Short mmCIF file of C-alpha atoms in Angstrom, two decimals:
data_model
loop_
_atom_site.label_atom_id
_atom_site.label_comp_id
_atom_site.label_asym_id
_atom_site.label_seq_id
_atom_site.Cartn_x
_atom_site.Cartn_y
_atom_site.Cartn_z
CA MET A 1 40.14 -9.02 -6.51
CA GLY A 2 39.41 -7.07 -9.65
CA GLY A 3 42.84 -5.43 -9.49
CA GLU A 4 44.53 -2.89 -7.17
CA GLY A 5 42.31 -3.95 -4.29
CA LYS A 6 39.12 -3.44 -6.26
CA LEU A 7 36.37 -6.05 -6.27
CA HIS A 8 34.62 -7.82 -9.10
CA VAL A 9 30.94 -8.26 -8.22
CA VAL A 10 28.44 -10.25 -10.30
CA MET A 11 24.77 -9.18 -10.15
CA PHE A 12 22.12 -11.73 -11.17
CA PRO A 13 18.53 -10.52 -10.71
CA TRP A 14 15.25 -12.30 -11.40
CA LEU A 15 13.71 -11.58 -14.81
CA ALA A 16 11.33 -8.83 -13.70
CA PHE A 17 12.03 -5.15 -14.23
CA GLY A 18 10.86 -4.48 -10.69
CA HIS A 19 13.88 -6.57 -9.67
CA MET A 20 16.35 -5.68 -12.41
CA ILE A 21 16.11 -1.92 -11.83
CA PRO A 22 17.01 -2.07 -8.09
CA TYR A 23 19.85 -4.46 -8.96
CA LEU A 24 21.08 -2.00 -11.57
CA GLU A 25 20.86 0.87 -9.05
CA LEU A 26 22.88 -1.17 -6.55
CA SER A 27 25.38 -1.91 -9.32
CA LYS A 28 25.84 1.83 -9.82
CA PHE A 29 26.56 2.33 -6.13
CA ILE A 30 29.18 -0.42 -6.26
CA ALA A 31 30.76 1.09 -9.37
CA GLN A 32 30.82 4.56 -7.80
CA ASN A 33 33.28 3.11 -5.30
CA GLY A 34 35.58 1.98 -8.10
CA HIS A 35 34.61 -1.69 -8.12
CA LYS A 36 33.88 -3.68 -11.27
CA VAL A 37 30.38 -5.08 -11.83
CA SER A 38 29.14 -7.76 -14.21
CA PHE A 39 25.37 -7.37 -14.53
CA ILE A 40 23.93 -10.56 -16.02
CA SER A 41 20.57 -10.97 -17.70
CA THR A 42 19.09 -12.01 -21.02
CA PRO A 43 19.70 -10.07 -24.26
CA ARG A 44 16.27 -8.47 -24.60
CA ASN A 45 16.20 -7.47 -20.94
CA ILE A 46 19.66 -5.89 -21.15
CA ASP A 47 18.54 -3.94 -24.21
CA ARG A 48 15.49 -2.61 -22.33
CA LEU A 49 17.42 -1.33 -19.30
CA PRO A 50 17.97 2.41 -18.76
CA LYS A 51 21.23 3.72 -20.18
CA LEU A 52 24.18 3.75 -17.79
CA PRO A 53 25.74 7.08 -16.76
CA PRO A 54 28.83 7.68 -18.93
CA ASN A 55 31.10 7.91 -15.88
CA LEU A 56 30.03 4.46 -14.63
CA ALA A 57 29.63 2.59 -17.92
CA PRO A 58 33.32 1.50 -18.05
CA LEU A 59 32.92 -0.27 -14.69
CA ILE A 60 29.58 -2.00 -15.34
CA ASN A 61 29.69 -4.81 -17.88
CA LEU A 62 26.23 -5.75 -19.13
CA VAL A 63 26.50 -9.47 -19.84
CA LYS A 64 23.91 -11.09 -22.11
CA ILE A 65 23.15 -14.78 -21.61
CA PRO A 66 20.49 -16.13 -24.00
CA LEU A 67 17.38 -17.49 -22.29
CA PRO A 68 16.82 -21.17 -23.18
CA ARG A 69 13.60 -21.85 -25.05
CA VAL A 70 11.08 -24.03 -23.27
CA ASP A 71 7.67 -25.27 -24.36
CA GLY A 72 4.95 -22.79 -23.58
CA LEU A 73 7.17 -19.71 -23.38
CA PRO A 74 6.10 -17.10 -25.98
CA GLU A 75 8.68 -16.03 -28.54
CA ASN A 76 10.80 -13.09 -27.35
CA ALA A 77 9.41 -13.40 -23.81
CA GLU A 78 12.29 -12.78 -21.40
CA ALA A 79 10.66 -10.88 -18.51
CA THR A 80 7.54 -11.14 -16.39
CA MET A 81 6.01 -8.23 -18.29
CA ASP A 82 6.06 -10.44 -21.41
CA VAL A 83 4.03 -13.33 -19.94
CA ARG A 84 0.69 -13.81 -18.21
CA SER A 85 2.14 -16.30 -15.70
CA ASP A 86 5.78 -16.38 -14.67
CA PHE A 87 6.02 -20.11 -13.79
CA ILE A 88 7.17 -21.08 -17.28
CA LEU A 89 9.66 -18.20 -17.17
CA LYS A 90 11.18 -19.70 -14.02
CA LYS A 91 11.66 -22.99 -15.86
CA ALA A 92 13.55 -21.17 -18.61
CA PHE A 93 15.50 -19.17 -16.01
CA ASP A 94 16.77 -22.41 -14.44
CA GLY A 95 18.21 -23.25 -17.85
CA LEU A 96 20.72 -20.40 -17.40
CA GLU A 97 22.64 -22.51 -14.86
CA SER A 98 25.29 -23.96 -17.19
CA ALA A 99 26.08 -20.69 -18.98
CA LEU A 100 26.30 -18.77 -15.70
CA THR A 101 28.50 -21.47 -14.17
CA LEU A 102 30.90 -21.19 -17.11
CA PHE A 103 31.02 -17.41 -16.69
CA LEU A 104 31.81 -17.75 -12.98
CA GLU A 105 34.47 -20.42 -13.58
CA THR A 106 36.10 -18.19 -16.18
CA THR A 107 36.01 -14.88 -14.29
CA LEU A 108 36.13 -16.03 -10.61
CA PRO A 109 34.57 -12.85 -9.18
CA ASP A 110 34.87 -11.88 -5.53
CA TRP A 111 31.12 -11.71 -4.95
CA ILE A 112 27.92 -12.84 -6.59
CA ILE A 113 24.69 -11.12 -5.54
CA TYR A 114 21.51 -12.88 -6.64
CA ASP A 115 17.75 -12.89 -6.24
CA PHE A 116 15.25 -15.34 -4.71
CA CYS A 117 15.00 -17.56 -7.78
CA PRO A 118 18.29 -19.45 -8.54
CA HIS A 119 18.12 -22.20 -5.91
CA TRP A 120 20.94 -23.98 -7.74
CA LEU A 121 23.41 -21.10 -7.53
CA PRO A 122 24.67 -20.96 -3.90
CA PRO A 123 26.40 -24.39 -4.07
CA ILE A 124 28.16 -23.31 -7.29
CA ALA A 125 29.42 -20.13 -5.63
CA ALA A 126 30.64 -22.10 -2.61
CA ARG A 127 32.50 -24.61 -4.81
CA LEU A 128 34.27 -21.74 -6.57
CA SER A 129 35.03 -19.87 -3.29
CA ILE A 130 32.92 -16.90 -4.40
CA SER A 131 31.29 -14.92 -1.59
CA SER A 132 27.52 -14.96 -2.04
CA ALA A 133 24.64 -12.74 -1.04
CA MET A 134 20.90 -12.88 -1.51
CA PHE A 135 19.66 -9.35 -2.21
CA ILE A 136 15.98 -8.93 -1.38
CA ILE A 137 14.49 -5.98 -3.24
CA ILE A 138 11.49 -5.86 -0.93
CA ASN A 139 11.28 -5.32 2.80
CA ALA A 140 12.03 -7.19 5.99
CA TRP A 141 8.46 -7.78 7.20
CA PHE A 142 7.60 -9.78 4.08
CA LEU A 143 10.57 -12.13 4.48
CA GLY A 144 9.93 -12.35 8.22
CA PHE A 145 6.28 -13.22 7.66
CA LEU A 146 7.29 -16.09 5.34
CA GLY A 147 9.24 -17.68 8.19
CA PRO A 148 12.36 -19.77 8.82
CA SER A 149 13.99 -21.94 6.19
CA SER A 150 12.36 -25.09 7.57
CA VAL A 151 8.97 -23.62 6.70
CA LEU A 152 10.09 -22.52 3.24
CA ILE A 153 12.01 -25.65 2.20
CA ASP A 154 10.37 -28.49 4.09
CA GLY A 155 6.84 -27.16 4.21
CA ALA A 156 6.91 -27.35 8.02
CA ASP A 157 4.52 -24.43 8.35
CA PRO A 158 2.25 -24.51 11.42
CA ARG A 159 -0.17 -22.30 9.46
CA THR A 160 -2.31 -24.92 7.78
CA GLU A 161 -5.55 -22.99 7.25
CA PRO A 162 -6.11 -19.71 5.37
CA GLU A 163 -7.26 -17.94 8.53
CA HIS A 164 -3.85 -18.62 10.11
CA PHE A 165 -2.35 -16.04 7.76
CA ALA A 166 -4.76 -13.35 8.95
CA GLY A 167 -2.59 -12.69 12.00
CA PRO A 168 1.12 -12.67 12.89
CA PRO A 169 2.89 -16.06 12.64
CA PRO A 170 4.04 -17.76 15.88
CA TRP A 171 7.68 -16.74 15.40
CA VAL A 172 6.74 -13.04 15.51
CA GLN A 173 6.81 -12.19 19.21
CA PHE A 174 6.29 -8.43 18.99
CA PRO A 175 3.04 -6.49 18.44
CA THR A 176 2.25 -5.97 14.75
CA LYS A 177 -0.70 -5.60 12.40
CA VAL A 178 1.26 -7.16 9.55
CA ALA A 179 -0.98 -9.92 8.20
CA TYR A 180 -2.84 -10.91 5.07
CA ARG A 181 -6.50 -10.37 4.33
CA PRO A 182 -8.48 -13.47 3.25
CA HIS A 183 -8.57 -12.38 -0.41
CA GLU A 184 -4.77 -11.98 -0.45
CA ILE A 185 -3.86 -15.45 0.80
CA LYS A 186 -4.43 -17.32 -2.47
CA TRP A 187 -1.05 -16.30 -3.93
CA LEU A 188 0.80 -17.51 -0.81
CA VAL A 189 -0.87 -20.92 -0.99
CA GLY A 190 0.17 -21.10 -4.65
CA ALA A 191 3.74 -20.08 -3.82
CA SER A 192 4.05 -23.06 -1.48
CA LYS A 193 3.11 -25.58 -4.18
CA GLN A 194 5.24 -27.08 -6.93
CA ASN A 195 4.63 -25.33 -10.25
CA VAL A 196 5.59 -26.08 -13.86
CA SER A 197 9.18 -25.08 -13.10
CA GLY A 198 9.42 -28.24 -10.97
CA ILE A 199 9.62 -26.66 -7.50
CA SER A 200 7.74 -24.10 -5.44
CA ASP A 201 8.59 -20.42 -5.14
CA LEU A 202 8.98 -20.75 -1.36
CA TYR A 203 11.45 -23.60 -1.85
CA ARG A 204 13.48 -21.28 -4.05
CA VAL A 205 13.51 -18.58 -1.39
CA GLY A 206 14.46 -20.96 1.40
CA SER A 207 17.22 -22.70 -0.57
CA VAL A 208 18.79 -19.41 -1.61
CA ILE A 209 18.74 -18.12 1.98
CA VAL A 210 20.31 -21.29 3.40
CA GLY A 211 23.11 -21.33 0.83
CA SER A 212 24.03 -17.63 0.99
CA ASP A 213 26.76 -16.13 3.14
CA VAL A 214 24.67 -13.06 3.89
CA ILE A 215 21.20 -11.60 3.31
CA MET A 216 21.10 -8.06 1.95
CA ILE A 217 17.81 -6.22 1.97
CA ARG A 218 16.33 -2.94 0.77
CA HIS A 219 15.43 -1.72 4.22
CA CYS A 220 16.68 0.62 6.94
CA GLU A 221 16.84 0.57 10.72
CA GLU A 222 14.58 3.64 10.96
CA CYS A 223 11.60 1.71 9.54
CA GLU A 224 10.34 -1.26 11.56
CA PRO A 225 13.82 -2.41 12.76
CA GLU A 226 12.35 -5.29 14.77
CA TRP A 227 11.81 -7.18 11.51
CA LEU A 228 15.52 -7.01 10.71
CA ASP A 229 16.30 -8.47 14.14
CA LEU A 230 13.75 -11.22 13.51
CA LEU A 231 15.44 -12.18 10.23
CA ARG A 232 18.78 -12.47 12.01
CA GLU A 233 17.20 -14.77 14.60
CA LEU A 234 15.36 -16.89 12.03
CA HIS A 235 18.26 -17.42 9.64
CA ARG A 236 21.34 -17.17 11.90
CA LYS A 237 23.43 -15.20 9.45
CA PRO A 238 24.24 -11.54 8.78
CA VAL A 239 21.33 -9.42 7.53
CA ILE A 240 22.64 -6.19 6.00
CA PRO A 241 20.20 -3.35 5.23
CA VAL A 242 21.39 -1.47 2.15
CA GLY A 243 18.99 1.38 2.86
CA LEU A 244 15.95 2.38 0.85
CA MET A 245 17.96 3.45 -2.20
CA PRO A 246 15.73 6.46 -2.96
CA PRO A 247 16.16 7.35 -6.64
CA THR A 248 17.14 10.78 -7.89
CA VAL A 249 14.49 12.85 -9.62
CA GLN A 250 15.91 13.45 -13.07
CA ASP A 251 14.57 15.27 -16.08
CA SER A 252 13.88 12.00 -17.82
CA GLY A 253 11.19 11.28 -20.34
CA ARG A 254 10.51 10.42 -23.92
CA GLY A 255 10.29 13.41 -26.24
CA ASP A 256 6.77 14.56 -26.98
CA ASP A 257 5.34 12.32 -24.23
CA LYS A 258 7.48 14.09 -21.64
CA ASN A 259 6.36 17.49 -22.88
CA ALA A 260 2.69 16.51 -22.95
CA ILE A 261 2.81 15.25 -19.36
CA SER A 262 4.65 18.33 -18.12
CA GLU A 263 2.27 20.69 -19.88
CA TRP A 264 -0.78 19.00 -18.38
CA LEU A 265 0.66 19.00 -14.85
CA ASP A 266 1.82 22.61 -15.21
CA GLY A 267 -1.70 23.56 -16.24
CA GLN A 268 -3.27 22.45 -12.95
CA GLN A 269 -4.14 25.58 -10.99
CA ASN A 270 -3.99 24.28 -7.42
CA LYS A 271 -0.83 22.94 -5.82
CA GLY A 272 -1.26 19.38 -4.50
CA SER A 273 -4.65 18.91 -6.17
CA VAL A 274 -3.86 16.01 -8.53
CA VAL A 275 -4.02 12.35 -7.54
CA TYR A 276 -1.53 10.16 -9.38
CA ILE A 277 -2.67 6.58 -10.01
CA ALA A 278 -0.29 3.77 -10.97
CA LEU A 279 -0.69 0.09 -10.11
CA GLY A 280 2.62 -1.29 -11.38
CA SER A 281 3.57 -3.41 -14.36
CA GLU A 282 2.78 -6.81 -12.78
CA VAL A 283 -0.82 -6.24 -11.66
CA THR A 284 -3.62 -7.54 -13.89
CA LEU A 285 -6.82 -5.59 -13.26
CA SER A 286 -10.14 -7.26 -13.99
CA GLN A 287 -12.66 -5.40 -16.11
CA GLU A 288 -14.70 -4.84 -12.95
CA ASP A 289 -11.64 -3.34 -11.22
CA ILE A 290 -11.04 -0.94 -14.12
CA THR A 291 -14.70 0.09 -14.22
CA GLU A 292 -15.04 0.74 -10.48
CA LEU A 293 -11.72 2.56 -10.31
CA ALA A 294 -12.64 4.78 -13.25
CA LEU A 295 -16.09 5.62 -11.93
CA GLY A 296 -14.63 6.23 -8.47
CA LEU A 297 -12.21 8.75 -9.94
CA GLU A 298 -15.11 10.42 -11.71
CA LEU A 299 -17.20 10.55 -8.52
CA SER A 300 -14.32 12.04 -6.52
CA GLN A 301 -14.35 15.18 -8.69
CA LEU A 302 -10.56 15.37 -8.22
CA PRO A 303 -8.01 16.06 -10.97
CA PHE A 304 -6.16 12.83 -11.78
CA PHE A 305 -3.32 11.37 -13.84
CA TRP A 306 -3.91 7.62 -14.28
CA VAL A 307 -1.22 5.40 -15.77
CA LEU A 308 -3.21 2.42 -17.05
CA ARG A 309 -1.08 -0.17 -18.80
CA LYS A 310 -2.10 -3.37 -20.52
CA PRO A 311 -1.57 -6.46 -18.33
CA PRO A 312 1.57 -8.62 -18.63
CA GLY A 313 1.63 -10.78 -21.73
CA SER A 314 -0.81 -8.59 -23.67
CA THR A 315 -0.63 -8.30 -27.44
CA GLU A 316 -0.97 -5.16 -29.54
CA SER A 317 -4.54 -6.10 -30.39
CA ASP A 318 -5.58 -6.30 -26.72
CA SER A 319 -7.48 -3.21 -25.58
CA ILE A 320 -8.32 -1.45 -22.32
CA ASP A 321 -12.05 -0.89 -21.92
CA LEU A 322 -13.03 2.16 -19.89
CA PRO A 323 -16.70 2.87 -19.01
CA ASP A 324 -18.72 4.42 -21.82
CA GLY A 325 -18.33 8.19 -21.83
CA PHE A 326 -15.75 8.24 -19.02
CA VAL A 327 -13.00 9.93 -21.02
CA GLU A 328 -15.37 12.60 -22.35
CA ARG A 329 -16.94 13.30 -18.95
CA THR A 330 -13.55 13.71 -17.23
CA LYS A 331 -11.83 15.53 -20.07
CA GLY A 332 -9.99 18.57 -18.78
CA ARG A 333 -9.56 17.36 -15.21
CA GLY A 334 -8.21 13.87 -15.82
CA VAL A 335 -5.75 11.99 -18.03
CA VAL A 336 -5.62 8.25 -18.73
CA TRP A 337 -2.07 7.51 -19.89
CA THR A 338 -1.61 4.10 -21.54
CA SER A 339 2.13 4.06 -22.25
CA TRP A 340 5.28 4.36 -20.15
CA ALA A 341 5.30 7.35 -17.81
CA PRO A 342 8.12 8.93 -15.74
CA GLN A 343 6.60 8.08 -12.36
CA LEU A 344 9.14 9.79 -10.12
CA ARG A 345 9.05 13.02 -12.10
CA ILE A 346 5.25 13.04 -11.99
CA LEU A 347 5.18 12.39 -8.24
CA ALA A 348 7.68 15.21 -7.72
CA HIS A 349 5.51 17.76 -9.53
CA ASP A 350 3.97 20.42 -7.27
CA SER A 351 0.49 19.77 -8.63
CA VAL A 352 0.47 16.18 -7.32
CA GLY A 353 -0.91 15.79 -3.81
CA GLY A 354 -1.56 12.06 -3.42
CA PHE A 355 -0.64 8.63 -4.77
CA LEU A 356 -3.10 5.80 -5.43
CA THR A 357 -0.74 2.83 -5.45
CA HIS A 358 -0.61 -0.97 -5.53
CA CYS A 359 1.92 -0.73 -2.68
CA GLY A 360 4.91 -2.21 -4.48
CA TRP A 361 7.96 -1.44 -2.35
CA SER A 362 9.73 0.69 -4.96
CA SER A 363 6.59 2.73 -5.59
CA LEU A 364 6.03 3.29 -1.87
CA ILE A 365 9.61 4.51 -1.47
CA GLU A 366 9.15 6.92 -4.38
CA GLY A 367 5.89 8.28 -3.02
CA LEU A 368 7.01 8.65 0.58
CA MET A 369 10.42 10.14 -0.24
CA LEU A 370 8.41 12.99 -1.77
CA GLY A 371 5.94 13.20 1.10
CA ARG A 372 2.89 12.06 -0.88
CA PRO A 373 0.06 10.54 1.20
CA LEU A 374 -1.14 7.15 0.01
CA ILE A 375 -4.43 5.70 -1.18
CA MET A 376 -3.62 1.99 -1.16
CA LEU A 377 -4.98 -0.81 -3.35
CA PRO A 378 -2.68 -3.85 -2.90
CA PHE A 379 -2.90 -6.98 -5.07
CA LEU A 380 0.18 -9.25 -4.99
CA VAL A 381 2.96 -10.77 -2.89
CA ASP A 382 4.16 -8.25 -0.27
CA GLN A 383 1.76 -5.47 -1.22
CA GLY A 384 -0.95 -6.28 1.33
CA LEU A 385 1.58 -6.45 4.15
CA ASN A 386 3.04 -3.13 3.03
CA ALA A 387 -0.41 -1.55 3.13
CA ARG A 388 -0.95 -2.76 6.72
CA VAL A 389 2.35 -1.20 7.80
CA PHE A 390 1.77 2.20 6.27
CA GLU A 391 -1.88 2.42 7.22
CA GLY A 392 -0.61 1.80 10.75
CA LYS A 393 1.78 4.71 10.35
CA LYS A 394 -1.17 6.86 9.22
CA VAL A 395 0.46 8.05 6.01
CA GLY A 396 -2.53 6.86 4.02
CA ILE A 397 -5.50 4.50 3.95
CA GLU A 398 -6.51 1.34 2.16
CA ILE A 399 -9.52 1.45 -0.11
CA PRO A 400 -12.15 -0.72 1.66
CA ARG A 401 -12.69 -4.09 -0.04
CA ASP A 402 -14.68 -7.26 0.30
CA GLU A 403 -12.64 -9.47 2.63
CA ARG A 404 -13.32 -12.65 0.66
CA ASP A 405 -12.95 -11.68 -3.00
CA GLY A 406 -11.10 -8.35 -2.82
CA SER A 407 -13.70 -6.44 -4.81
CA PHE A 408 -14.19 -2.72 -4.23
CA THR A 409 -16.76 -0.14 -5.25
CA ARG A 410 -16.65 3.20 -7.00
CA ASN A 411 -18.00 4.83 -3.84
CA SER A 412 -15.20 3.40 -1.68
CA VAL A 413 -12.66 4.67 -4.21
CA ALA A 414 -14.16 8.17 -4.30
CA GLU A 415 -14.53 8.44 -0.52
CA SER A 416 -10.95 7.23 0.09
CA LEU A 417 -9.55 9.68 -2.44
CA ARG A 418 -11.40 12.66 -1.02
CA LEU A 419 -10.49 11.74 2.56
CA VAL A 420 -6.75 11.61 1.86
CA MET A 421 -6.62 14.45 -0.65
CA VAL A 422 -8.99 17.19 0.57
CA ASP A 423 -11.15 16.40 3.61
CA ASP A 424 -10.28 17.94 6.97
CA GLN A 425 -10.28 14.47 8.57
CA GLY A 426 -7.47 13.46 6.19
CA LYS A 427 -5.07 16.19 7.30
CA THR A 428 -3.35 13.66 9.60
CA TYR A 429 -2.39 11.52 6.60
CA ARG A 430 -1.08 14.49 4.67
CA ASP A 431 0.94 15.75 7.64
CA ASN A 432 2.37 12.32 8.50
CA ALA A 433 3.41 11.72 4.89
CA LYS A 434 5.40 14.95 4.98
CA GLU A 435 7.04 13.86 8.26
CA ILE A 436 8.06 10.40 7.02
CA LYS A 437 9.81 12.10 4.11
CA ALA A 438 12.56 12.87 6.64
CA VAL A 439 13.47 9.15 6.59
CA PHE A 440 12.50 8.04 3.09
CA GLY A 441 13.83 11.14 1.34
CA ASP A 442 17.01 11.69 3.35
CA LYS A 443 19.66 10.81 0.77
CA ASP A 444 22.58 11.36 3.15
CA ARG A 445 21.07 8.98 5.70
CA GLN A 446 20.37 6.33 3.06
CA ASP A 447 23.81 6.76 1.47
CA ARG A 448 25.38 5.78 4.79
CA TYR A 449 23.73 2.38 4.45
CA ILE A 450 25.31 2.01 1.03
CA ASP A 451 28.71 2.93 2.50
CA SER A 452 28.33 0.20 5.13
CA PHE A 453 27.22 -2.28 2.48
CA ILE A 454 30.28 -1.53 0.32
CA GLU A 455 32.54 -1.83 3.35
CA TYR A 456 31.02 -5.24 4.10
CA LEU A 457 31.72 -6.43 0.56
CA GLU A 458 35.32 -5.23 0.80
CA ASN A 459 35.96 -6.93 4.14
CA HIS A 460 34.21 -10.27 3.66
CA THR A 461 35.50 -11.86 0.47
CA ARG A 462 36.29 -15.56 0.60
CA PRO A 463 39.94 -16.53 0.12
CA LYS A 464 40.40 -18.13 -3.29
CA LYS A 465 41.44 -21.76 -3.59
CA ASP A 466 44.80 -22.45 -5.17
#
């Protein structure tokens, strides 16, 4: 114990800010209950994290472990946003094993909570009698769709052809539309193959699950609970939902940028008229994607705020090419924002009425906790499955795409936007999004999951060896 019955919990997320931020938020919840947290990452990543609240900073120790240099990893690259492909980053990440082991041997924490990546870590925790948990920052249907550990580790997957992933796997015995489209399957095939790190991503996931005492997941029983039950059946160990962890809308921002964004949103005359577009920090849009999305926004005639960032691994000299004349033609009713933007604060603004999203789990939570209907354009990992779930709940629609290559047209973008935002036929999506806010935006309900999670940590520590 960390002293006087308080725990010492180590947090060790994967090197992506979409993972580190939820781990940091969970760290704050742990610290709010008086427990000590050691949050471990690399120096540059620690320096790029949001500042800790002053009341919690004494309980959260930000521990910097230098990332080993490996051939092919760009200088100063320590997160997925710094590289075009994360396979070489995983190889460097595995090099953290010895330094992390020394830290654990020295501090002997009560718990270590880690991500999908460190396949080598569960045996170390077991040897040191440290309770261990895999914390999944995405939802239960994604992990359930991947399958049991035998599929992940041994490659014993009965799905041998791409079309097998276009429907529910054989271990899913309840009705569901959760499945991949043909153009989305490529990443899953790649995840099952050995990469330059020496092993496959699915092997990492399976090994971490098998070696952990418990699976903790950013999910709640009010949203597709059958997937939580499936995970318990597949993996034969506790699966603890920590809730959706909806963030708090704060007056955050960066000086003049914050003021410029607020002034533009304040200047929109009609409540709920603006569509907010953000496709995450990990998605790389092709030039064709950018062109069709831009021209679709123009055709829609809707006010828009588009956060368009350079793809991961870009240099300062890399540029974003919008269609000729697009900025001039949409000036006054649209903004293309190419730097960091306070997404939650924008979504919370009264002028925003819809969210065109890549369907990352954190972004979906932020949009739905505020009752914003969705226009969905998924690209990676769990995003396609997420889109199937929430289209089924009629809180938004997917932009129609070519089933084979995933391409979409400006007309499909414009029609989807107008349907969800203004057309009479889209009222169902707008109404349902407001209704689902009762689950996604209910802080008291979600806080109860955190309370149960903390109680589990307190009551399930391994006895230390003499």
